[in-house]
Amino acid sequence: MPDRRREWLARAAADAAVMVRAPGRVNLIGDHTDYQDGLCLPVAIDRDVLVAAAPRGDATIRAVSDAIDGEAAVDIADPPRASGASWSIGIAGVVGALHELGIAMTGARLALASSVPVGSGLSSSAACNVAVSMALSCLAGTDLHGDELARCAQRAEHLVGVPCGIMDQMASVHGRRGHALRIDCRSLQVEPIPLPTDLAIVVVHSGLPRALATSEYAARRAACEAAAARIGVPTLRDADLDSVRDDPIARHVVSENHRVEQLVGALRANDHAVIGAVLDTSHASLADDFRVSTPELDQLCAQLRAAGAIGARLTGAGFGGCVVALAPAAGAEEIARVAARRYRAATALRPTAFVANSADGAEVMGPRGSPAGG
Ligand code: GLA
């Protein structure tokens, strides 16, 4: 953790009783599949949210953040009452989800420090909800972990009107260093897939805010549900390619599930040609069939390929935010720099690029930031 965050947290929460960490994620493939019971392949990354928590003597949660202005305040009523800064509503979502699990909370002071860029498609919100759920349940003396923790953090989003799937929360909870996670979003089975050590994960933020992300996301989700109903299956996980050939929205979801399996096989074989082709085909499907790309994201992926990445695609919901590429580890920093420079020259946008390292999932740490019990 950079010293700046550590110092800020130490000042903001000198009397913390517990500290937790939850990572953001980048999705290698399998986008817009999770809410149709499908497959995805995210990697938890070394950008995370830390939450230091201390009990308060009343029934109010007060939270400050190093990334967002103002103090959030939530009364632990059922339903919870949010006041204070606008981000109080997100904390209220977590409190509501914990209520539903029957967890008896006490008042708390929370300090959040995040290195996950907000609103970029790297799951800053899921990491935040996982960390706050963990911190508040710890203070309540309850060990909330695994799939139940992921579901609680997802429910918190639903309670505030964000109809997300379960991928981001599962990635944040189950992340494993050195691995991507093949997640079956129907059974919630998680299979860690070793990442080839000669490849690096390049993430570039397009500099384009994720305009329309919430409304368009909900519209795509509804279109998938309508397609499944038309075909006569519970979700598109149950549809085959033949039945969706004439429906681009459904065709993306069904073919993307196949691509997740293809990429898992190609990563195991470390076959760079297939890895690159599958990533590129996924981007084309998201752009042409599912229509969640933008000309800028298309251009950024093209620049990454031209600079030497073996494949590139948008990651997450789309409509702006980040793209992900796999690149030879030895040249990855340079590939990211060159692609970002050319993209900036072509678009006048300000991209930010970095090589992401895989990371372990959410954990409770000691109050001073060392692993609990370690
Ligand atoms: C967002 C949602 C996820 C998932 C992706 C698209 O990140 O939170 O549940 O649907 O979009 O794959």
Coordinates of C-alpha atoms and ligand atoms in Angstrom, one line a residue, residues 25 27 30-35 40 121-123 126 154 157 162-169 210 217 221 286 313 315-318, ligand 1:
R25 CA -11.1 -6.5 -10.9
N27 CA -12.5 -8.9 -16.6
G30 CA -17.2 -13.0 -20.5
D31 CA -18.9 -9.6 -20.4
H32 CA -22.7 -9.2 -20.1
T33 CA -23.0 -12.9 -19.4
D34 CA -23.2 -12.9 -15.5
Y35 CA -26.8 -11.8 -15.3
C40 CA -16.8 -15.0 -17.1
G121 CA -15.1 -0.3 -15.2
L122 CA -12.7 -1.8 -12.6
S123 CA -15.4 -2.5 -10.0
A126 CA -18.2 -3.7 -5.8
Q154 CA -24.5 -7.5 -4.9
E157 CA -26.3 -2.5 -5.4
V162 CA -28.2 -0.8 -9.8
P163 CA -29.2 -4.1 -11.5
C164 CA -25.7 -5.7 -11.7
G165 CA -24.7 -9.3 -12.0
I166 CA -22.5 -11.2 -9.5
M167 CA -19.1 -11.2 -11.4
D168 CA -17.5 -8.2 -9.8
Q169 CA -18.3 -9.1 -6.2
R210 CA -19.1 5.9 -18.8
Y217 CA -27.0 -1.6 -18.9
R221 CA -30.3 -6.8 -19.4
L286 CA -19.5 -6.5 -27.8
R313 CA -11.1 -5.8 -25.7
T315 CA -13.8 -4.7 -20.2
G316 CA -16.8 -4.5 -17.9
A317 CA -20.1 -2.9 -18.9
G318 CA -18.7 -0.7 -21.8
Ligands
GLA1 C1 -20.8 -4.5 -14.7 C2 -21.7 -5.3 -13.8 C3 -21.3 -6.8 -13.9 C4 -21.3 -7.3 -15.3 C5 -20.5 -6.3 -16.2 C6 -20.6 -6.7 -17.6 O1 -19.4 -4.5 -14.3 O2 -21.5 -4.9 -12.5 O3 -22.2 -7.5 -13.1 O4 -22.6 -7.5 -15.8 O5 -20.9 -5.0 -16.1 O6 -20.0 -7.9 -17.9

